[in-house]
Structures are given as structure tokens and as C-alpha cells.
Amino acid sequence: MKNFSRLLQLLPAGLLVTLFLAASGCQTGPKGPGGGTLGGNAASRVYVAPGQHDEFYAFMSGGFSGQIGVYGLPSGRLLRVVPVFSVDPEKGYGFNEETKPMLNTSHGFIPWDDSHHPALSQTDGETDGRWIFINGNNTPRIARIDLSSFETAEIIEIPNSSGNHSSPYLTQSTEYLMAGTRFSVPIPQKDVALNTYAENFKGAISFVKVDPKTGHMNIEFQVLMPGIDYDLASCGKKVSHGWSFFTSYNTEMANTLLEVNASQNDKDFIAAINWKKAEEYLAQGKAKEFPANYVHNIYDESTQMATSKTLNSVKVLIPSECPGMVYMLPTPKSPHGVDVNPTGEYIVASGKLSTDLTAHSFEKMLKAIEDKAFDGEVDGIPILKFDAVLGGTVKDPGLGPLHTEFDNKGNAYTSFFISSEIVKWKVGTWEILDRVPTYYSIGHLMVPGGNSVKPDGKYVVALNKITKDRYLPTGPELTQSAQLYAIDGDKMELLLDFPTIGEPHYAQGIAADKIKSRQVQYFKLDDNKHPHSIKSEKEARVVREGNTVRVYMTMIRSHFAPDNIEGIKVGDKVYFHVTNLEQDFDVPHGFAVMGANNAELLIMPGQTETLYWEPKKEGVIPFYCTDFCSALHQEMQGYIRVSAANSNTPLRSWLNDEPPVQ
Ligand code: RUQ
Ligand code: CUA
């Protein structure tokens, strides 16, 4: 390792980048110390016997899948994929009429996104199991998932942002979610020459307020920051509650060949924002109204429908007009992750191209502000003196640090992408305690509660970028992969590899009990306020309004009502409003119609969902239940007769008792 860091110091930035790439791309050789060899009892430590439950839930971002994967720990078993920013054929999300508005944006309907950083809601700095939030990275948005139903309940678009990467990071009682822009852009947007970056581009950081009862999100204000790239964020806790911290790169303000041009400066910044101070300025009317165009989508649990509304302005605070609100902490060298330790005192930055890990001290930061220990300014934001805020340095820990998590014993765990390892070190003494290889090229890592004031000390999960030889090959791409390590002893121990869906960026873990007890087992039919729900088979019917036909249908083991429908015509616009009458745990039914250019439906007990269908040809079309629900599941089927557009086949429907033709 020593040699590597010497090398790092000697190399110019361009070469460094080459090294970065080379090191990350060729790791098929020997597995390094301890590689692949497991302690004899590893299997029993991850074994969850049939019928037993895991101890933790792990929520992992799907990265470019736009979803969240839910796994059990320590088994690594996949429990569910929660659709968030991408349509999902398994559950009909984004295809049925109820959830389509969830994927509406100011750019129209967007069926996919890239999602990175899940954040479990917290109360007093501890995870509370109510909601999980996650960022839409490409088309800037934040989603809230309700953890009683594991359904996406709300998505808000972030205006003036481009690449919503430093997002969402929440304050200790979920007062706010922070959302920083990765790409700076002209604000408001306009047509400018790209080489006018330095004068025209700005970076907006959004403060999204969360209603403590409903979880509803609202863009309370934005802070207009210098035009650099805001990469990741972390909020203060305990002593540092009221502040939030954002890493940045490209303080060079390059707009081309960033791999070289944005790696010149010896230090970039961590932006420290005093959001309590910002609230004061907001209350004093210091914010300016900026035009904006963004949507806010909410799924209403009682009507079971999502609605999308457009908003068109946002309040913006300008740091130069709000003294004491923002400071810059110089930080070596293109820092990626920033992580605040459980006491709130240390702000740990992972300088990707730095030989050391830098921890700023919150206490020293306050003192430096008081003493005006400044080293210039940028856009009216004071830059604090590096030495005045430095809390400690971990010397030569590894290559390419990305992220840090903490345990319950004052230790920190940092992921190193290039040297492909997790390094354990002591907060405060900065000594390195242990290191283990990861297979391969770890990105994020996660200790359950590891970003809260009360981390658990049992496991760390490595979220790896490269899989190479770890699994059976499946064409050019192998499964994405996570690894579970025990951290309850002095030495970290590899216990398990398990595949993940999509590319896991960040993850969150939480004791299973905090989630289990909140689960909805079925939706009460009496509470179903869906405008097209029906509560019994007696209400089942087919209604024509011009060429719109509404089929009010129910499902219960093992039939649909109605299951015979006549009088639908070619060119009709047919809405199947299907209500699952079951009032029992784990009995969804599915609904599929031949030739539907849409998904199937998967309808939970007590829920109503709507499938839109346009019959294109005369004939008889079957429909059936797609979820094996009973011994007579295969009998759960029906027919629709489709007649010519000009036919006079009477509209009628039935189950068992065929009505007379009128
Ligand atoms: S960021 S490694 Cu979004 Cu690190 Cu994924
Ligand atoms: Cu209902 Cu199968």
C-alpha cells in the first residue's frame, strides 16, 4: 500500500486516472490475503433455517434499474423488488391507470430512471421504519416508499437540478431531505455557450421538507451555490444537527474532459450549510422566487389513485446575501462520499485521488467560523482554513476511498474502490485496525444503522461494482453482487456472496422488528374509496359511455364477476376496473387479457386496479388470473366477445346466470 501512495503523489492527474481505470478493470488474478477462504463456521452464521426470518431488512438501490431491492440479512435472500422510478411488469406499476401518474415529470411520462441512495426515515437520529426515500438521479426526483405496504407513495421532481446525485440525505428527525445537483447548469435554464460555464452555471441545493405525520414532501427552498459538481451529502447529527455537508468536485469549473481537467486542484470543497440559519433567512423573506417547472405526484391510499400536479416556482436563497449560512471546507482531492460519525463531531471525506482520508472536526469548524479563520471566498462564501477545521487524518489507508459507515464501538469502515477492500479504522485515533479484500471493486458499503446515531455492530455489506469470476457466467454480464462480512469481532470476516438486482449503490439496513410490526396484511374493502371500486359481485356490471366501456369486475377465489362479456366493439376504449374482494393475507389475484398492449395487473386483497385495453379485431378474447391463487386457479378465466364497430350485439355481462337478450 505504501508504494501505491508514493506513486499517487508522484503521478500527474491524467495518469492517475489511467491507474484508476486499470486497477479497477483487471482484478481476475489472485484473490489476495484470505481470498475465497472462509472461516469454517461461515455457512452456519448466514444460515436462516427454512421457515425462519432474517434478522435485518436490507434495502438496496437498483442503480440503473430505478428500483429498490429488499433482501434479508444475514441470508442475502431477495424478498421483494419495490418499483419506484421504473415501470414494473411484475406488479403493473407504471402500466395501470392508478400508478401511471407516479412517473409523470415536467418532461412527460418517463418509464425509467437511475436510482442510487436509499434513506430510511429517522426519528432522533434512529431509523424508525416508517418510510424509505430514494433519488431519481437522471431526471431529478425524490421518491417516498411507504414501508407498511412497500409501495411508492410519492415522487417529487427537483427543479433547477441536473443529476440529482447528492440526494436524498436526511436530517436526524427527517425534517428535511437534502438534494444537491451533480451537474451545474444555467439557473434558470437558458441557451448559452458551453464555454461560458464559469460565468453562467450554478449548482442548486434543494431542501425538501417532510411532513412528520404524512411524509408528504415539499420543496421548501433552494440555496444557489457556485457552479461546481455536488457529489454526495450527509447531515449533521446530535452536536452538528442543523448543518448539512456536501462534497464537491470540479472546483476547476471545467466543462470538458473532466477526468483530467477536474482533477487539477489539490483541494475541492465540502460545502457546509447551516439549514437552521437558512430557515431564519427564509422567515425573514430573504428568499427570491425563481420560476420553475416541476411535478409532484402523490398516491392516495384511500382512493388508490395517484395524481400529478405541476408547480411553477421555488424559493431561492443566495449565500452572498445570507451571511453565516454557507461555508466551504477545503478537502483533498475530488472527494466522493462524506459521512458524519454517530456523535456528529467528525465529517469524514473520501478524497478519491487523495492518499489520506480526511476528517473535519465540527467543533473546530465552529471555532474557525467564530475566529474568521478564512482563506478567501467563492461567490461570497467564506472558505475556512484547512488546518483550522482538520480533525484528523487516516494515513495511507488504501486507494480510491469512496464511502464510510460506522459501527456501535467507535469504529469506521471505508470502502476503497481501486485497492478493492474495506478498511476498518478508529474514529479519533485514526489508526487502521483491519482490512479485508472485496470481490471486486467495492462502491458503497452498509452497516445497518451505519449512518444513524445508533449503528448496529454485527455486519457490513460490501456493494461491489465488478463481479468477474464470482458466479456462474451469464453472457457478457454477470449478476451484480454484494458481500456480507461479520464485524462483531476484532477482525472482519467474509461470510457470504449474494447476487443483487441492478447495480447496488447505497443501501440501508434496519432491524426486522421495526418493519415487520408495521405491515399491512390486506387493504380493508370498506376503506377502499377508489372511484371505480365495487364491494360485491352484485355490483359487477359493464357500462357504455359512447365508445368508452367500463367493466366493473371483482375477483375472489376462484372466479371473476363477470366472466362473460358481450357487446364490446372494435375501437372501443375499455377500462377494466378490477377489485380483489379477498380479505386475507397474501392472496393477490392477477388479470391478463389477450392482446393487451399493456402490462398485466397484480391486485392485492381489497385493492382496485384499472387496465386499459383497445380491442382491435372481432373475435373472442380470453382473460385469466395470472397469480396461482387456489387449487382452481386454472379455472379462474373468462371470455369477452368483440364485435364489429357497427354491430348491434347488445352489451351484457354475467357470471353463471346468463341474462336474456333484450
Ligand atoms: S455513489 S458508488 Cu451514487 Cu458512490 Cu454509488
Ligand atoms: Cu386468482 Cu389465480
mmCIF file of N, CA and C in Angstrom, residues 288-406:
data_model
loop_
_atom_site.group_PDB
_atom_site.id
_atom_site.type_symbol
_atom_site.label_atom_id
_atom_site.label_comp_id
_atom_site.label_asym_id
_atom_site.label_seq_id
_atom_site.Cartn_x
_atom_site.Cartn_y
_atom_site.Cartn_z
ATOM 1 N N LYS A 288 -35.685 34.602 -2.876
ATOM 2 C CA LYS A 288 -36.250 35.128 -4.121
ATOM 3 C C LYS A 288 -37.086 34.030 -4.770
ATOM 4 N N GLU A 289 -38.188 34.453 -5.369
ATOM 5 C CA GLU A 289 -38.995 33.479 -6.129
ATOM 6 C C GLU A 289 -38.339 33.285 -7.490
ATOM 7 N N PHE A 290 -38.008 32.050 -7.815
ATOM 8 C CA PHE A 290 -37.483 31.745 -9.143
ATOM 9 C C PHE A 290 -38.553 30.970 -9.900
ATOM 10 N N PRO A 291 -38.692 31.253 -11.192
ATOM 11 C CA PRO A 291 -39.610 30.406 -11.955
ATOM 12 C C PRO A 291 -39.063 28.984 -12.001
ATOM 13 N N ALA A 292 -39.942 28.027 -11.970
ATOM 14 C CA ALA A 292 -39.511 26.627 -12.021
ATOM 15 C C ALA A 292 -40.666 25.849 -12.615
ATOM 16 N N ASN A 293 -40.401 24.637 -13.007
ATOM 17 C CA ASN A 293 -41.459 23.818 -13.582
ATOM 18 C C ASN A 293 -41.183 22.392 -13.140
ATOM 19 N N TYR A 294 -42.000 21.922 -12.192
ATOM 20 C CA TYR A 294 -41.752 20.570 -11.682
ATOM 21 C C TYR A 294 -43.053 19.961 -11.217
ATOM 22 N N VAL A 295 -43.074 18.636 -11.157
ATOM 23 C CA VAL A 295 -44.324 17.967 -10.798
ATOM 24 C C VAL A 295 -44.192 17.291 -9.435
ATOM 25 N N HIS A 296 -45.347 17.104 -8.838
ATOM 26 C CA HIS A 296 -45.441 16.449 -7.536
ATOM 27 C C HIS A 296 -46.536 15.392 -7.655
ATOM 28 N N ASN A 297 -46.147 14.138 -7.493
ATOM 29 C CA ASN A 297 -47.080 13.022 -7.675
ATOM 30 C C ASN A 297 -47.344 12.339 -6.344
ATOM 31 N N ILE A 298 -48.604 12.175 -6.026
ATOM 32 C CA ILE A 298 -48.947 11.528 -4.755
ATOM 33 C C ILE A 298 -49.930 10.396 -5.012
ATOM 34 N N TYR A 299 -49.643 9.271 -4.414
ATOM 35 C CA TYR A 299 -50.559 8.131 -4.451
ATOM 36 C C TYR A 299 -51.410 8.200 -3.194
ATOM 37 N N ASP A 300 -52.721 8.289 -3.398
ATOM 38 C CA ASP A 300 -53.640 8.405 -2.269
ATOM 39 C C ASP A 300 -54.102 7.006 -1.883
ATOM 40 N N GLU A 301 -53.786 6.601 -0.658
ATOM 41 C CA GLU A 301 -54.106 5.231 -0.269
ATOM 42 C C GLU A 301 -55.601 4.964 -0.198
ATOM 43 N N SER A 302 -56.400 6.001 0.070
ATOM 44 C CA SER A 302 -57.816 5.696 0.193
ATOM 45 C C SER A 302 -58.491 5.616 -1.184
ATOM 46 N N THR A 303 -58.136 6.514 -2.100
ATOM 47 C CA THR A 303 -58.717 6.379 -3.451
ATOM 48 C C THR A 303 -57.904 5.409 -4.302
ATOM 49 N N GLN A 304 -56.717 5.038 -3.818
ATOM 50 C CA GLN A 304 -55.829 4.111 -4.521
ATOM 51 C C GLN A 304 -55.434 4.626 -5.900
ATOM 52 N N MET A 305 -55.417 5.946 -6.020
ATOM 53 C CA MET A 305 -55.086 6.580 -7.295
ATOM 54 C C MET A 305 -53.959 7.572 -7.072
ATOM 55 N N ALA A 306 -53.081 7.686 -8.053
ATOM 56 C CA ALA A 306 -52.051 8.712 -7.998
ATOM 57 C C ALA A 306 -52.523 9.922 -8.780
ATOM 58 N N THR A 307 -52.171 11.099 -8.281
ATOM 59 C CA THR A 307 -52.436 12.314 -9.036
ATOM 60 C C THR A 307 -51.118 13.056 -9.198
ATOM 61 N N SER A 308 -51.031 13.823 -10.258
ATOM 62 C CA SER A 308 -49.811 14.542 -10.573
ATOM 63 C C SER A 308 -50.167 16.012 -10.727
ATOM 64 N N LYS A 309 -49.483 16.861 -9.960
ATOM 65 C CA LYS A 309 -49.746 18.282 -10.196
ATOM 66 C C LYS A 309 -48.448 19.021 -10.492
ATOM 67 N N THR A 310 -48.590 20.104 -11.265
ATOM 68 C CA THR A 310 -47.415 20.863 -11.697
ATOM 69 C C THR A 310 -47.273 22.121 -10.856
ATOM 70 N N LEU A 311 -46.054 22.387 -10.442
ATOM 71 C CA LEU A 311 -45.775 23.579 -9.641
ATOM 72 C C LEU A 311 -44.842 24.470 -10.452
ATOM 73 N N ASN A 312 -44.895 25.766 -10.194
ATOM 74 C CA ASN A 312 -44.087 26.609 -11.076
ATOM 75 C C ASN A 312 -43.255 27.712 -10.445
ATOM 76 N N SER A 313 -42.976 27.579 -9.161
ATOM 77 C CA SER A 313 -41.962 28.487 -8.642
ATOM 78 C C SER A 313 -41.292 27.874 -7.425
ATOM 79 N N VAL A 314 -40.141 28.407 -7.097
ATOM 80 C CA VAL A 314 -39.386 27.864 -5.982
ATOM 81 C C VAL A 314 -38.663 29.035 -5.310
ATOM 82 N N LYS A 315 -38.508 28.928 -3.991
ATOM 83 C CA LYS A 315 -37.839 29.994 -3.243
ATOM 84 C C LYS A 315 -36.336 29.709 -3.202
ATOM 85 N N VAL A 316 -35.546 30.730 -3.507
ATOM 86 C CA VAL A 316 -34.100 30.534 -3.611
ATOM 87 C C VAL A 316 -33.365 31.514 -2.698
ATOM 88 N N LEU A 317 -32.458 30.987 -1.900
ATOM 89 C CA LEU A 317 -31.598 31.823 -1.054
ATOM 90 C C LEU A 317 -30.225 31.932 -1.710
ATOM 91 N N ILE A 318 -29.669 33.148 -1.714
ATOM 92 C CA ILE A 318 -28.360 33.376 -2.328
ATOM 93 C C ILE A 318 -27.349 33.558 -1.190
ATOM 94 N N PRO A 319 -26.331 32.702 -1.105
ATOM 95 C CA PRO A 319 -25.407 32.745 0.033
ATOM 96 C C PRO A 319 -24.793 34.122 0.301
ATOM 97 N N SER A 320 -24.442 34.850 -0.768
ATOM 98 C CA SER A 320 -23.779 36.147 -0.535
ATOM 99 C C SER A 320 -24.712 37.136 0.171
ATOM 100 N N GLU A 321 -26.017 36.878 0.087
ATOM 101 C CA GLU A 321 -26.973 37.765 0.751
ATOM 102 C C GLU A 321 -27.395 37.219 2.114
ATOM 103 N N CYS A 322 -26.860 36.054 2.474
ATOM 104 C CA CYS A 322 -27.276 35.395 3.716
ATOM 105 C C CYS A 322 -26.031 34.996 4.517
ATOM 106 N N PRO A 323 -25.351 35.979 5.126
ATOM 107 C CA PRO A 323 -24.104 35.656 5.822
ATOM 108 C C PRO A 323 -24.300 34.608 6.917
ATOM 109 N N GLY A 324 -23.296 33.760 7.062
ATOM 110 C CA GLY A 324 -23.342 32.737 8.113
ATOM 111 C C GLY A 324 -24.094 31.477 7.723
ATOM 112 N N MET A 325 -24.609 31.434 6.480
ATOM 113 C CA MET A 325 -25.423 30.278 6.071
ATOM 114 C C MET A 325 -24.581 29.176 5.441
ATOM 115 N N VAL A 326 -23.527 29.560 4.696
ATOM 116 C CA VAL A 326 -22.723 28.554 3.990
ATOM 117 C C VAL A 326 -21.239 28.841 4.184
ATOM 118 N N TYR A 327 -20.475 27.779 4.397
ATOM 119 C CA TYR A 327 -19.009 27.868 4.436
ATOM 120 C C TYR A 327 -18.443 26.746 3.585
ATOM 121 N N MET A 328 -17.222 26.970 3.107
ATOM 122 C CA MET A 328 -16.543 25.930 2.341
ATOM 123 C C MET A 328 -15.376 25.384 3.158
ATOM 124 N N LEU A 329 -15.286 24.053 3.233
ATOM 125 C CA LEU A 329 -14.183 23.392 3.918
ATOM 126 C C LEU A 329 -13.270 22.771 2.858
ATOM 127 N N PRO A 330 -12.050 23.285 2.693
ATOM 128 C CA PRO A 330 -11.164 22.699 1.682
ATOM 129 C C PRO A 330 -10.891 21.235 2.034
ATOM 130 N N THR A 331 -10.963 20.392 1.019
ATOM 131 C CA THR A 331 -10.878 18.951 1.262
ATOM 132 C C THR A 331 -10.143 18.284 0.112
ATOM 133 N N PRO A 332 -9.078 17.520 0.414
ATOM 134 C CA PRO A 332 -8.361 16.852 -0.667
ATOM 135 C C PRO A 332 -9.195 15.691 -1.193
ATOM 136 N N LYS A 333 -9.229 15.360 -2.245
ATOM 137 C CA LYS A 333 -8.887 15.725 -3.596
ATOM 138 C C LYS A 333 -9.971 15.069 -4.393
ATOM 139 N N SER A 334 -10.928 15.814 -4.927
ATOM 140 C CA SER A 334 -12.139 15.273 -5.561
ATOM 141 C C SER A 334 -12.883 14.321 -4.618
ATOM 142 N N PRO A 335 -13.302 14.818 -3.455
ATOM 143 C CA PRO A 335 -13.953 13.908 -2.507
ATOM 144 C C PRO A 335 -15.273 13.365 -3.054
ATOM 145 N N HIS A 336 -15.518 12.104 -2.791
ATOM 146 C CA HIS A 336 -16.776 11.463 -3.209
ATOM 147 C C HIS A 336 -17.697 11.447 -1.976
ATOM 148 N N GLY A 337 -17.690 10.380 -1.186
ATOM 149 C CA GLY A 337 -18.600 10.329 -0.048
ATOM 150 C C GLY A 337 -18.205 11.285 1.065
ATOM 151 N N VAL A 338 -19.218 11.748 1.811
ATOM 152 C CA VAL A 338 -18.974 12.477 3.051
ATOM 153 C C VAL A 338 -19.891 11.841 4.084
ATOM 154 N N ASP A 339 -19.343 11.488 5.227
ATOM 155 C CA ASP A 339 -20.124 10.750 6.211
ATOM 156 C C ASP A 339 -19.837 11.281 7.604
ATOM 157 N N VAL A 340 -20.899 11.563 8.334
ATOM 158 C CA VAL A 340 -20.772 12.121 9.678
ATOM 159 C C VAL A 340 -20.869 10.970 10.681
ATOM 160 N N ASN A 341 -19.947 10.944 11.634
ATOM 161 C CA ASN A 341 -19.931 9.816 12.569
ATOM 162 C C ASN A 341 -21.105 9.926 13.551
ATOM 163 N N PRO A 342 -21.408 8.855 14.307
ATOM 164 C CA PRO A 342 -22.627 8.834 15.128
ATOM 165 C C PRO A 342 -22.694 9.919 16.210
ATOM 166 N N THR A 343 -21.549 10.438 16.657
ATOM 167 C CA THR A 343 -21.624 11.510 17.653
ATOM 168 C C THR A 343 -21.868 12.858 16.989
ATOM 169 N N GLY A 344 -21.697 12.920 15.690
ATOM 170 C CA GLY A 344 -21.903 14.171 14.959
ATOM 171 C C GLY A 344 -20.677 15.062 14.915
ATOM 172 N N GLU A 345 -19.571 14.634 15.501
ATOM 173 C CA GLU A 345 -18.398 15.504 15.601
ATOM 174 C C GLU A 345 -17.521 15.490 14.339
ATOM 175 N N TYR A 346 -17.410 14.328 13.696
ATOM 176 C CA TYR A 346 -16.469 14.242 12.575
ATOM 177 C C TYR A 346 -17.181 14.102 11.237
ATOM 178 N N ILE A 347 -16.643 14.834 10.288
ATOM 179 C CA ILE A 347 -17.184 14.837 8.930
ATOM 180 C C ILE A 347 -16.104 14.194 8.067
ATOM 181 N N VAL A 348 -16.314 12.940 7.717
ATOM 182 C CA VAL A 348 -15.269 12.158 7.049
ATOM 183 C C VAL A 348 -15.444 12.255 5.540
ATOM 184 N N ALA A 349 -14.386 12.673 4.873
ATOM 185 C CA ALA A 349 -14.455 12.844 3.423
ATOM 186 C C ALA A 349 -13.553 11.837 2.742
ATOM 187 N N SER A 350 -14.050 11.259 1.658
ATOM 188 C CA SER A 350 -13.261 10.298 0.901
ATOM 189 C C SER A 350 -12.739 10.966 -0.359
ATOM 190 N N GLY A 351 -11.554 11.523 -0.273
ATOM 191 C CA GLY A 351 -10.912 12.131 -1.448
ATOM 192 C C GLY A 351 -10.489 11.015 -2.388
ATOM 193 N N LYS A 352 -11.170 10.906 -3.522
ATOM 194 C CA LYS A 352 -10.936 9.758 -4.417
ATOM 195 C C LYS A 352 -9.480 9.663 -4.843
ATOM 196 N N LEU A 353 -8.856 10.822 -5.050
ATOM 197 C CA LEU A 353 -7.491 10.821 -5.558
ATOM 198 C C LEU A 353 -6.494 11.197 -4.469
ATOM 199 N N SER A 354 -6.942 11.138 -3.226
ATOM 200 C CA SER A 354 -6.065 11.537 -2.132
ATOM 201 C C SER A 354 -5.420 10.292 -1.523
ATOM 202 N N THR A 355 -4.247 10.474 -0.945
ATOM 203 C CA THR A 355 -3.589 9.328 -0.315
ATOM 204 C C THR A 355 -4.134 9.099 1.091
ATOM 205 N N ASP A 356 -4.706 10.145 1.680
ATOM 206 C CA ASP A 356 -5.193 10.024 3.058
ATOM 207 C C ASP A 356 -6.697 10.242 3.107
ATOM 208 N N LEU A 357 -7.281 9.795 4.220
ATOM 209 C CA LEU A 357 -8.687 10.121 4.474
ATOM 210 C C LEU A 357 -8.713 11.330 5.395
ATOM 211 N N THR A 358 -9.609 12.260 5.085
ATOM 212 C CA THR A 358 -9.665 13.496 5.850
ATOM 213 C C THR A 358 -10.926 13.517 6.707
ATOM 214 N N ALA A 359 -10.755 13.818 8.001
ATOM 215 C CA ALA A 359 -11.932 14.019 8.854
ATOM 216 C C ALA A 359 -11.893 15.453 9.370
ATOM 217 N N HIS A 360 -12.939 16.214 9.043
ATOM 218 C CA HIS A 360 -13.043 17.562 9.593
ATOM 219 C C HIS A 360 -13.717 17.470 10.958
ATOM 220 N N SER A 361 -13.359 18.424 11.816
ATOM 221 C CA SER A 361 -13.979 18.454 13.144
ATOM 222 C C SER A 361 -15.061 19.524 13.149
ATOM 223 N N PHE A 362 -16.247 19.132 13.604
ATOM 224 C CA PHE A 362 -17.351 20.098 13.645
ATOM 225 C C PHE A 362 -17.060 21.203 14.655
ATOM 226 N N GLU A 363 -16.517 20.788 15.804
ATOM 227 C CA GLU A 363 -16.206 21.769 16.841
ATOM 228 C C GLU A 363 -15.194 22.795 16.326
ATOM 229 N N LYS A 364 -14.158 22.272 15.649
ATOM 230 C CA LYS A 364 -13.147 23.185 15.100
ATOM 231 C C LYS A 364 -13.730 24.069 14.004
ATOM 232 N N MET A 365 -14.683 23.509 13.284
ATOM 233 C CA MET A 365 -15.325 24.311 12.235
ATOM 234 C C MET A 365 -16.047 25.512 12.860
ATOM 235 N N LEU A 366 -16.788 25.260 13.940
ATOM 236 C CA LEU A 366 -17.495 26.370 14.602
ATOM 237 C C LEU A 366 -16.507 27.418 15.112
ATOM 238 N N LYS A 367 -15.399 26.918 15.674
ATOM 239 C CA LYS A 367 -14.366 27.826 16.202
ATOM 240 C C LYS A 367 -13.756 28.649 15.065
ATOM 241 N N ALA A 368 -13.464 27.985 13.956
ATOM 242 C CA ALA A 368 -12.866 28.679 12.806
ATOM 243 C C ALA A 368 -13.814 29.758 12.277
ATOM 244 N N ILE A 369 -15.107 29.462 12.313
ATOM 245 C CA ILE A 369 -16.087 30.457 11.858
ATOM 246 C C ILE A 369 -16.063 31.652 12.811
ATOM 247 N N GLU A 370 -16.040 31.349 14.105
ATOM 248 C CA GLU A 370 -16.013 32.403 15.118
ATOM 249 C C GLU A 370 -14.754 33.262 14.969
ATOM 250 N N ASP A 371 -13.623 32.580 14.752
ATOM 251 C CA ASP A 371 -12.339 33.297 14.623
ATOM 252 C C ASP A 371 -12.135 33.912 13.242
ATOM 253 N N LYS A 372 -13.091 33.705 12.369
ATOM 254 C CA LYS A 372 -12.939 34.160 10.972
ATOM 255 C C LYS A 372 -11.618 33.659 10.372
ATOM 256 N N ALA A 373 -11.321 32.405 10.602
ATOM 257 C CA ALA A 373 -10.114 31.799 10.021
ATOM 258 C C ALA A 373 -10.403 31.459 8.568
ATOM 259 N N PHE A 374 -10.441 32.492 7.737
ATOM 260 C CA PHE A 374 -10.836 32.327 6.345
ATOM 261 C C PHE A 374 -9.629 32.350 5.425
ATOM 262 N N ASP A 375 -9.828 31.717 4.285
ATOM 263 C CA ASP A 375 -8.780 31.601 3.283
ATOM 264 C C ASP A 375 -9.405 31.979 1.945
ATOM 265 N N GLY A 376 -9.916 33.212 1.864
ATOM 266 C CA GLY A 376 -10.582 33.656 0.639
ATOM 267 C C GLY A 376 -12.065 33.309 0.641
ATOM 268 N N GLU A 377 -12.670 33.445 -0.524
ATOM 269 C CA GLU A 377 -14.095 33.178 -0.651
ATOM 270 C C GLU A 377 -14.428 32.778 -2.069
ATOM 271 N N VAL A 378 -15.596 32.170 -2.243
ATOM 272 C CA VAL A 378 -16.070 31.846 -3.583
ATOM 273 C C VAL A 378 -17.545 32.248 -3.638
ATOM 274 N N ASP A 379 -17.891 33.078 -4.597
ATOM 275 C CA ASP A 379 -19.253 33.626 -4.718
ATOM 276 C C ASP A 379 -19.770 34.186 -3.393
ATOM 277 N N GLY A 380 -18.889 34.823 -2.623
ATOM 278 C CA GLY A 380 -19.314 35.402 -1.350
ATOM 279 C C GLY A 380 -19.407 34.394 -0.219
ATOM 280 N N ILE A 381 -18.981 33.145 -0.460
ATOM 281 C CA ILE A 381 -18.995 32.123 0.587
ATOM 282 C C ILE A 381 -17.589 32.012 1.172
ATOM 283 N N PRO A 382 -17.425 32.247 2.485
ATOM 284 C CA PRO A 382 -16.082 32.161 3.064
ATOM 285 C C PRO A 382 -15.516 30.744 2.967
ATOM 286 N N ILE A 383 -14.228 30.668 2.622
ATOM 287 C CA ILE A 383 -13.524 29.383 2.617
ATOM 288 C C ILE A 383 -12.747 29.308 3.934
ATOM 289 N N LEU A 384 -13.005 28.284 4.721
ATOM 290 C CA LEU A 384 -12.323 28.146 6.007
ATOM 291 C C LEU A 384 -10.916 27.609 5.777
ATOM 292 N N LYS A 385 -10.006 27.932 6.710
ATOM 293 C CA LYS A 385 -8.632 27.428 6.578
ATOM 294 C C LYS A 385 -8.622 25.930 6.851
ATOM 295 N N PHE A 386 -7.973 25.215 5.951
ATOM 296 C CA PHE A 386 -7.924 23.747 6.060
ATOM 297 C C PHE A 386 -7.430 23.304 7.442
ATOM 298 N N ASP A 387 -6.297 23.890 7.887
ATOM 299 C CA ASP A 387 -5.725 23.449 9.163
ATOM 300 C C ASP A 387 -6.630 23.773 10.345
ATOM 301 N N ALA A 388 -7.464 24.805 10.168
ATOM 302 C CA ALA A 388 -8.333 25.208 11.268
ATOM 303 C C ALA A 388 -9.520 24.264 11.461
ATOM 304 N N VAL A 389 -9.846 23.491 10.433
ATOM 305 C CA VAL A 389 -11.020 22.611 10.547
ATOM 306 C C VAL A 389 -10.650 21.123 10.572
ATOM 307 N N LEU A 390 -9.386 20.825 10.263
ATOM 308 C CA LEU A 390 -8.986 19.418 10.174
ATOM 309 C C LEU A 390 -9.066 18.750 11.547
ATOM 310 N N GLY A 391 -9.801 17.655 11.607
ATOM 311 C CA GLY A 391 -9.955 16.934 12.873
ATOM 312 C C GLY A 391 -9.008 15.762 12.985
ATOM 313 N N GLY A 392 -8.619 15.199 11.866
ATOM 314 C CA GLY A 392 -7.726 14.046 11.899
ATOM 315 C C GLY A 392 -7.563 13.468 10.512
ATOM 316 N N THR A 393 -6.529 12.655 10.368
ATOM 317 C CA THR A 393 -6.223 12.063 9.070
ATOM 318 C C THR A 393 -5.930 10.587 9.265
ATOM 319 N N VAL A 394 -6.525 9.759 8.427
ATOM 320 C CA VAL A 394 -6.131 8.354 8.394
ATOM 321 C C VAL A 394 -5.074 8.251 7.308
ATOM 322 N N LYS A 395 -3.864 7.875 7.720
ATOM 323 C CA LYS A 395 -2.724 7.886 6.791
ATOM 324 C C LYS A 395 -2.688 6.615 5.952
ATOM 325 N N ASP A 396 -2.494 6.804 4.646
ATOM 326 C CA ASP A 396 -2.298 5.700 3.702
ATOM 327 C C ASP A 396 -3.264 4.537 3.915
ATOM 328 N N PRO A 397 -4.541 4.804 3.928
ATOM 329 C CA PRO A 397 -5.472 3.713 4.220
ATOM 330 C C PRO A 397 -5.697 2.770 3.038
ATOM 331 N N GLY A 398 -5.554 3.266 1.813
ATOM 332 C CA GLY A 398 -5.836 2.427 0.646
ATOM 333 C C GLY A 398 -6.001 3.335 -0.546
ATOM 334 N N LEU A 399 -6.487 2.770 -1.651
ATOM 335 C CA LEU A 399 -6.577 3.556 -2.883
ATOM 336 C C LEU A 399 -8.029 3.731 -3.328
ATOM 337 N N GLY A 400 -8.383 4.974 -3.587
ATOM 338 C CA GLY A 400 -9.708 5.256 -4.130
ATOM 339 C C GLY A 400 -10.814 5.113 -3.100
ATOM 340 N N PRO A 401 -10.727 5.840 -1.976
ATOM 341 C CA PRO A 401 -11.789 5.744 -0.971
ATOM 342 C C PRO A 401 -13.095 6.319 -1.515
ATOM 343 N N LEU A 402 -14.200 5.675 -1.175
ATOM 344 C CA LEU A 402 -15.484 6.183 -1.662
ATOM 345 C C LEU A 402 -16.449 6.532 -0.527
ATOM 346 N N HIS A 403 -16.659 5.589 0.387
ATOM 347 C CA HIS A 403 -17.713 5.809 1.386
ATOM 348 C C HIS A 403 -17.308 5.245 2.738
ATOM 349 N N THR A 404 -17.908 5.810 3.808
ATOM 350 C CA THR A 404 -17.602 5.351 5.159
ATOM 351 C C THR A 404 -18.890 5.100 5.939
ATOM 352 N N GLU A 405 -18.920 3.995 6.664
ATOM 353 C CA GLU A 405 -20.017 3.700 7.596
ATOM 354 C C GLU A 405 -19.402 3.473 8.978
ATOM 355 N N PHE A 406 -20.253 3.474 10.004
ATOM 356 C CA PHE A 406 -19.759 3.392 11.379
ATOM 357 C C PHE A 406 -20.425 2.241 12.105
#
